[in-house]
Amino acid sequence: MNRRKTKKIMVGNVPVGGDSPITVQSMTTTLTKDIQSTIKQIKELEEVGCHIIRSAVTDLEDAKAIEEIKKNINIPFIADIQYDYKLAIAAVENGADCLRINPGNIGSENKVREVINICKERKVPIRIGVNSGSIKKEYLEKYNGVNANSMVESALEHIKLVEDMGYNEIKISLKASNVFLTIETYEKISQIVDYPLHLGVTEAGPIWRGTIKSAVGIGSLLSMGIGDTIRISLTGNPIEEVKVGREILKSLDLLQEGVEIISCPTCGRTKIDLIKLVEEAEKKLKDIKKPLKVAIMGCPVNGPGEAKEADIGIAGGQGEGLIFKKGKVFKKIDEEFLLDELIKEIKNL
Ligand code: SF4
């Protein structure tokens, strides 16, 4: 896959765009001013591999909380601001590594300039984020409603405002809850500007449905080489957002980390409790960081062949199983010791 070339910006110490690895972001669900709860949640998200965190800044107390939060976390912090330019300034003064704000929404040119000036001074980038629900009336009329044209033109207006003030540390998001619209819009903007793109399907929904919708939308774009950082929006614990985001990247070989289990769907040839075996293996292998493909297949007839690309695997049989590496069988083990033996072999790899 040819990744589209974008400008590289720095969000704190994490590069976004250019040839930097694609990052996974999430957003806290705590009140930002509840400093201890916010730190706790960010640390939990760091644990599961979140690269960048964003929190809502709704008042001055939230903005001031950033200083203490930043002292206790290891990943860059983005302040999410709606309209109040004073909160944007306060967030940067208190250490935010990036602002999520739409310059066209914060009022007079002087206010925008004040925000841009402090961002310039502290080298803080700005994410311009247009959502399908927040397009200006003027563009909705011009383009007959919410569509890729009205979303892109809306984003270009915000971009121009920042560029005209001599700043171009920008990343862009153009999210819609409709997958087709999301894909079309990102494709369109990617042909016009070279700023890094933050991908997301907004308000994707509850965990199961939202995961599928996000995987289809974000996965389609990534497979076209579009996208530099991603956020999965799920109604649930943000830990799930990070896990899903990482799995989407892994499935496209954009993140090489941890164990990828390749397992068969089982059929009439399966003679072992494969579903239980896979569930247990998933739990036991979850902390391994080394990139590995592990196959767990139901039968020795097709298993090793079907999972040739796996580094190591097992194929169940009647009361026993085979352990194979790169499609070649090298050990026969009693069924009850199969999983333990597999784990032992993986640790020796
Ligand atoms: Fe059936 Fe064997 Fe294929 Fe699993 S690997 S689905 S048991 S044929």
XYZ file of C-alpha atoms and ligand atoms in Angstrom:
357
model
C 0.000 0.000 0.000
C 1.361 3.421 -0.936
C 0.851 5.835 1.894
C -0.070 9.334 0.841
C 2.726 11.765 1.652
C 1.715 14.356 4.229
C 3.458 17.062 6.174
C 4.884 15.897 9.476
C 3.838 17.763 12.619
C 4.735 17.112 16.247
C 2.051 16.571 18.871
C 4.243 16.851 21.961
C 6.929 14.239 21.344
C 4.802 12.159 18.981
C 5.170 12.762 15.235
C 2.011 12.711 13.140
C 2.130 12.568 9.351
C 5.011 12.183 6.925
C 6.415 8.709 7.299
C 5.698 8.506 11.036
C 3.862 5.456 12.318
C 0.081 5.852 12.330
C -1.009 6.646 15.864
C -4.073 5.711 17.898
C -5.846 8.395 19.875
C -8.663 8.387 22.362
C -10.604 10.834 24.473
C -11.153 10.817 28.221
C -14.683 10.479 29.547
C -13.942 12.019 32.954
C -14.467 15.624 33.929
C -11.064 17.068 33.052
C -11.067 19.147 36.243
C -11.368 15.901 38.232
C -7.609 15.608 37.974
C -7.110 12.272 39.733
C -9.817 10.464 37.735
C -8.505 11.941 34.485
C -4.920 10.894 35.235
C -6.112 7.396 36.200
C -8.030 6.997 32.966
C -5.163 8.293 30.820
C -2.759 5.876 32.505
C -5.135 2.986 31.802
C -5.284 4.094 28.172
C -1.486 4.344 27.984
C -1.327 0.756 29.264
C -3.350 -0.548 26.317
C -1.321 1.437 23.786
C -2.973 4.838 23.370
C -0.466 7.179 21.705
C -2.214 10.558 22.147
C -5.039 11.614 24.484
C -7.639 14.355 24.158
C -9.810 15.851 26.871
C -12.659 18.338 26.775
C -11.809 21.771 28.142
C -15.107 23.345 29.084
C -14.020 26.036 31.543
C -10.980 27.622 33.155
C -10.808 24.952 35.838
C -10.414 22.282 33.138
C -7.718 24.344 31.411
C -5.792 24.807 34.665
C -6.032 21.083 35.425
C -3.879 20.354 32.357
C -0.680 21.361 34.154
C -1.079 18.739 36.878
C -2.425 16.087 34.483
C 0.573 16.548 32.197
C 3.012 15.990 35.085
C 1.511 12.556 35.635
C 1.091 11.144 32.143
C 3.487 10.022 29.438
C 1.560 10.701 26.244
C 0.780 14.030 24.542
C -2.352 15.856 25.660
C -4.782 17.561 23.266
C -7.194 20.156 24.630
C -10.588 20.012 22.956
C -12.075 23.502 22.786
C -15.462 24.450 21.398
C -15.697 28.198 20.927
C -13.954 30.107 23.711
C -10.603 31.465 22.544
C -9.646 32.312 26.151
C -9.872 28.625 27.046
C -7.688 27.787 24.065
C -5.044 30.225 25.283
C -5.310 28.980 28.872
C -4.989 25.357 27.700
C -1.762 26.134 25.828
C -0.418 28.156 28.777
C -1.056 25.166 31.004
C 0.860 22.787 28.762
C -1.540 21.338 26.155
C 0.459 19.749 23.325
C -2.184 20.411 20.678
C -5.510 22.209 20.361
C -8.608 20.813 18.754
C -10.426 23.950 17.726
C -12.020 25.387 14.616
C -10.582 28.868 14.169
C -13.590 30.015 12.150
C -15.834 29.374 15.144
C -14.076 31.474 17.749
C -15.107 34.946 16.638
C -13.183 38.020 15.537
C -9.886 37.965 13.693
C -8.125 39.344 16.766
C -9.254 36.423 18.872
C -8.088 33.940 16.268
C -4.768 35.752 16.006
C -4.230 35.572 19.768
C -4.755 31.810 19.683
C -2.497 31.340 16.666
C 0.197 33.517 18.226
C 0.457 31.457 21.390
C 0.389 28.236 19.360
C 3.230 29.564 17.204
C 5.212 30.665 20.235
C 4.866 27.279 21.994
C 4.958 25.175 18.793
C 1.521 23.755 19.531
C -0.295 22.362 16.496
C -3.991 22.791 15.820
C -6.419 20.118 14.754
C -9.163 21.532 12.604
C -12.104 19.201 13.007
C -15.168 19.558 10.831
C -18.065 17.247 11.643
C -21.041 16.640 9.389
C -23.245 18.285 12.033
C -21.272 21.508 12.256
C -21.082 22.809 8.693
C -21.822 26.489 8.115
C -25.272 27.309 6.753
C -23.674 29.088 3.808
C -21.987 25.880 2.602
C -25.045 23.762 3.276
C -26.998 26.070 0.968
C -24.282 26.265 -1.652
C -23.879 22.494 -1.910
C -27.417 21.368 -1.100
C -26.837 19.972 2.345
C -24.299 17.798 4.108
C -21.941 16.175 1.636
C -18.243 15.889 0.856
C -18.210 19.284 -0.914
C -19.762 21.226 1.954
C -17.560 19.488 4.526
C -14.355 20.023 2.582
C -15.110 23.669 1.823
C -15.878 24.244 5.477
C -12.510 22.746 6.458
C -10.683 24.774 3.802
C -12.092 27.980 5.232
C -10.679 27.189 8.691
C -7.362 26.111 7.157
C -7.061 29.333 5.168
C -7.663 31.417 8.270
C -4.728 29.758 10.041
C -2.469 29.802 6.970
C -3.175 33.502 6.381
C -1.819 34.172 9.855
C 1.419 32.448 8.927
C 0.868 29.127 10.689
C 0.730 25.672 9.163
C 1.200 23.227 12.020
C -2.203 21.768 11.302
C -3.928 18.419 11.124
C -7.392 17.879 9.779
C -10.383 15.717 10.541
C -13.627 15.527 8.576
C -15.874 13.126 10.392
C -19.353 11.936 9.572
C -21.333 9.112 11.113
C -22.067 7.821 7.619
C -19.269 5.589 6.383
C -19.598 6.471 2.669
C -19.590 10.184 3.416
C -16.567 9.815 5.678
C -14.613 7.986 2.973
C -15.584 10.368 0.190
C -14.781 13.445 2.262
C -11.346 12.297 3.370
C -10.505 11.183 -0.154
C -11.457 14.602 -1.444
C -9.491 16.630 1.097
C -6.467 14.364 0.669
C -6.266 15.497 -2.953
C -6.329 19.172 -2.000
C -4.064 19.609 1.049
C -1.061 17.737 2.379
C -1.729 18.243 6.072
C -1.832 15.079 8.171
C -5.288 13.576 8.469
C -6.918 12.408 11.680
C -9.397 9.695 10.709
C -12.614 8.801 12.444
C -16.215 7.831 11.917
C -17.954 10.076 14.388
C -20.595 8.857 16.806
C -20.057 5.356 15.454
C -22.299 3.918 18.150
C -22.134 1.180 20.792
C -19.037 -1.000 21.000
C -19.974 -3.885 18.686
C -21.674 -1.927 15.917
C -19.325 1.043 16.242
C -16.311 -1.235 15.929
C -17.567 -2.625 12.627
C -18.505 0.773 11.268
C -15.140 2.245 12.238
C -13.209 -0.709 10.875
C -14.986 -0.401 7.531
C -14.659 3.405 7.282
C -11.192 3.900 8.727
C -9.910 0.614 7.290
C -11.036 1.577 3.771
C -9.214 4.895 3.970
C -6.062 3.418 5.466
C -6.008 0.762 2.775
C -5.962 3.602 0.205
C -2.948 5.089 1.988
C -5.003 7.903 3.537
C -4.708 8.732 7.239
C -1.987 9.559 9.745
C -3.697 9.161 13.112
C -6.980 7.508 14.070
C -9.618 7.696 16.749
C -12.417 5.197 17.140
C -15.518 6.818 18.679
C -17.408 4.257 20.713
C -20.105 4.616 23.324
C -18.282 2.714 26.026
C -15.016 2.570 27.909
C -12.337 4.385 25.840
C -10.032 1.419 26.472
C -12.114 -0.368 23.835
C -11.472 2.492 21.389
C -7.732 2.036 21.725
C -7.907 -1.736 21.437
C -10.047 -1.503 18.299
C -7.813 1.184 16.795
C -4.730 -0.935 17.318
C -6.401 -4.003 15.838
C -7.430 -2.039 12.738
C -3.808 -0.963 12.262
C -2.533 -4.489 12.894
C -4.963 -5.989 10.408
C -3.466 -3.738 7.709
C 0.114 -4.413 8.836
C 0.396 -0.769 9.849
C 1.300 -1.760 13.394
C 3.610 -4.656 14.030
C 3.190 -5.458 17.654
C 1.877 -8.273 19.785
C 0.346 -11.565 18.889
C -2.100 -11.894 16.049
C -4.122 -15.067 16.437
C -5.153 -16.759 13.225
C -7.830 -19.306 14.057
C -10.175 -21.323 11.926
C -13.960 -21.099 12.205
C -14.166 -24.838 13.079
C -16.187 -27.368 11.111
C -17.216 -31.016 11.211
C -13.536 -32.050 11.201
C -12.791 -30.278 14.509
C -12.219 -32.787 17.316
C -11.024 -30.436 20.061
C -12.640 -27.582 21.988
C -11.080 -24.994 19.697
C -13.157 -22.027 20.839
C -12.042 -22.488 24.472
C -8.449 -23.012 23.335
C -8.472 -19.755 21.364
C -10.044 -17.816 24.246
C -7.432 -19.098 26.693
C -4.581 -18.474 24.267
C -5.773 -14.912 23.697
C -5.683 -14.236 27.452
C -2.269 -15.854 27.953
C -0.653 -14.125 24.982
C -2.059 -10.649 25.462
C 1.038 -9.229 27.169
C 3.531 -10.355 24.532
C 4.740 -7.295 22.650
C 6.843 -9.046 19.998
C 5.010 -9.171 16.643
C 3.984 -12.786 16.079
C 1.358 -14.617 14.092
C 0.019 -17.599 16.027
C -2.352 -20.044 14.344
C -4.816 -22.193 16.240
C -6.468 -24.545 13.789
C -9.017 -27.269 14.226
C -7.529 -30.133 12.258
C -4.187 -31.494 11.101
C -5.409 -32.032 7.529
C -5.847 -28.413 6.493
C -4.650 -26.479 9.551
C -0.888 -26.082 9.025
C -1.322 -25.458 5.292
C -4.089 -22.905 5.756
C -1.995 -21.047 8.307
C 1.344 -21.103 6.465
C 1.971 -17.426 7.159
C 1.864 -18.028 10.936
C 5.145 -18.081 12.839
C 3.910 -20.913 15.000
C 0.658 -22.746 15.507
C -1.243 -25.761 16.633
C -3.589 -28.045 14.780
C -5.985 -30.103 16.861
C -6.564 -33.792 16.306
C -8.252 -36.675 18.165
C -6.912 -36.501 21.737
C -3.724 -34.869 20.544
C -2.477 -31.976 18.481
C 0.391 -30.923 16.317
C 2.632 -27.924 16.818
C 3.858 -26.428 13.579
C 6.146 -23.592 12.541
C 5.747 -21.796 9.205
C 3.412 -24.506 7.952
C 5.725 -27.420 8.890
C 4.775 -29.857 11.649
C 7.483 -30.406 14.224
C 5.884 -31.866 17.356
C 2.937 -34.029 18.428
C 1.493 -33.299 21.895
C -1.373 -34.705 24.010
C -4.407 -32.425 23.812
C -4.292 -31.494 27.518
C -0.736 -30.093 27.223
C -1.207 -28.473 23.836
C -1.731 -24.890 24.956
C 1.027 -24.944 27.602
C 3.462 -26.353 25.067
C 2.478 -23.707 22.520
C 3.030 -20.916 25.070
C 6.412 -22.418 26.006
C 7.482 -22.563 22.351
C 6.311 -18.990 21.738
C 8.361 -17.755 24.688
C 11.396 -19.526 23.213
C 11.017 -17.871 19.817
Fe -12.292 -27.335 9.486
Fe -9.696 -27.965 9.676
Fe -10.442 -25.773 8.269
Fe -10.630 -25.775 10.922
S -8.742 -25.945 9.734
S -12.202 -25.104 9.493
S -11.167 -27.885 11.365
S -10.924 -27.913 7.798
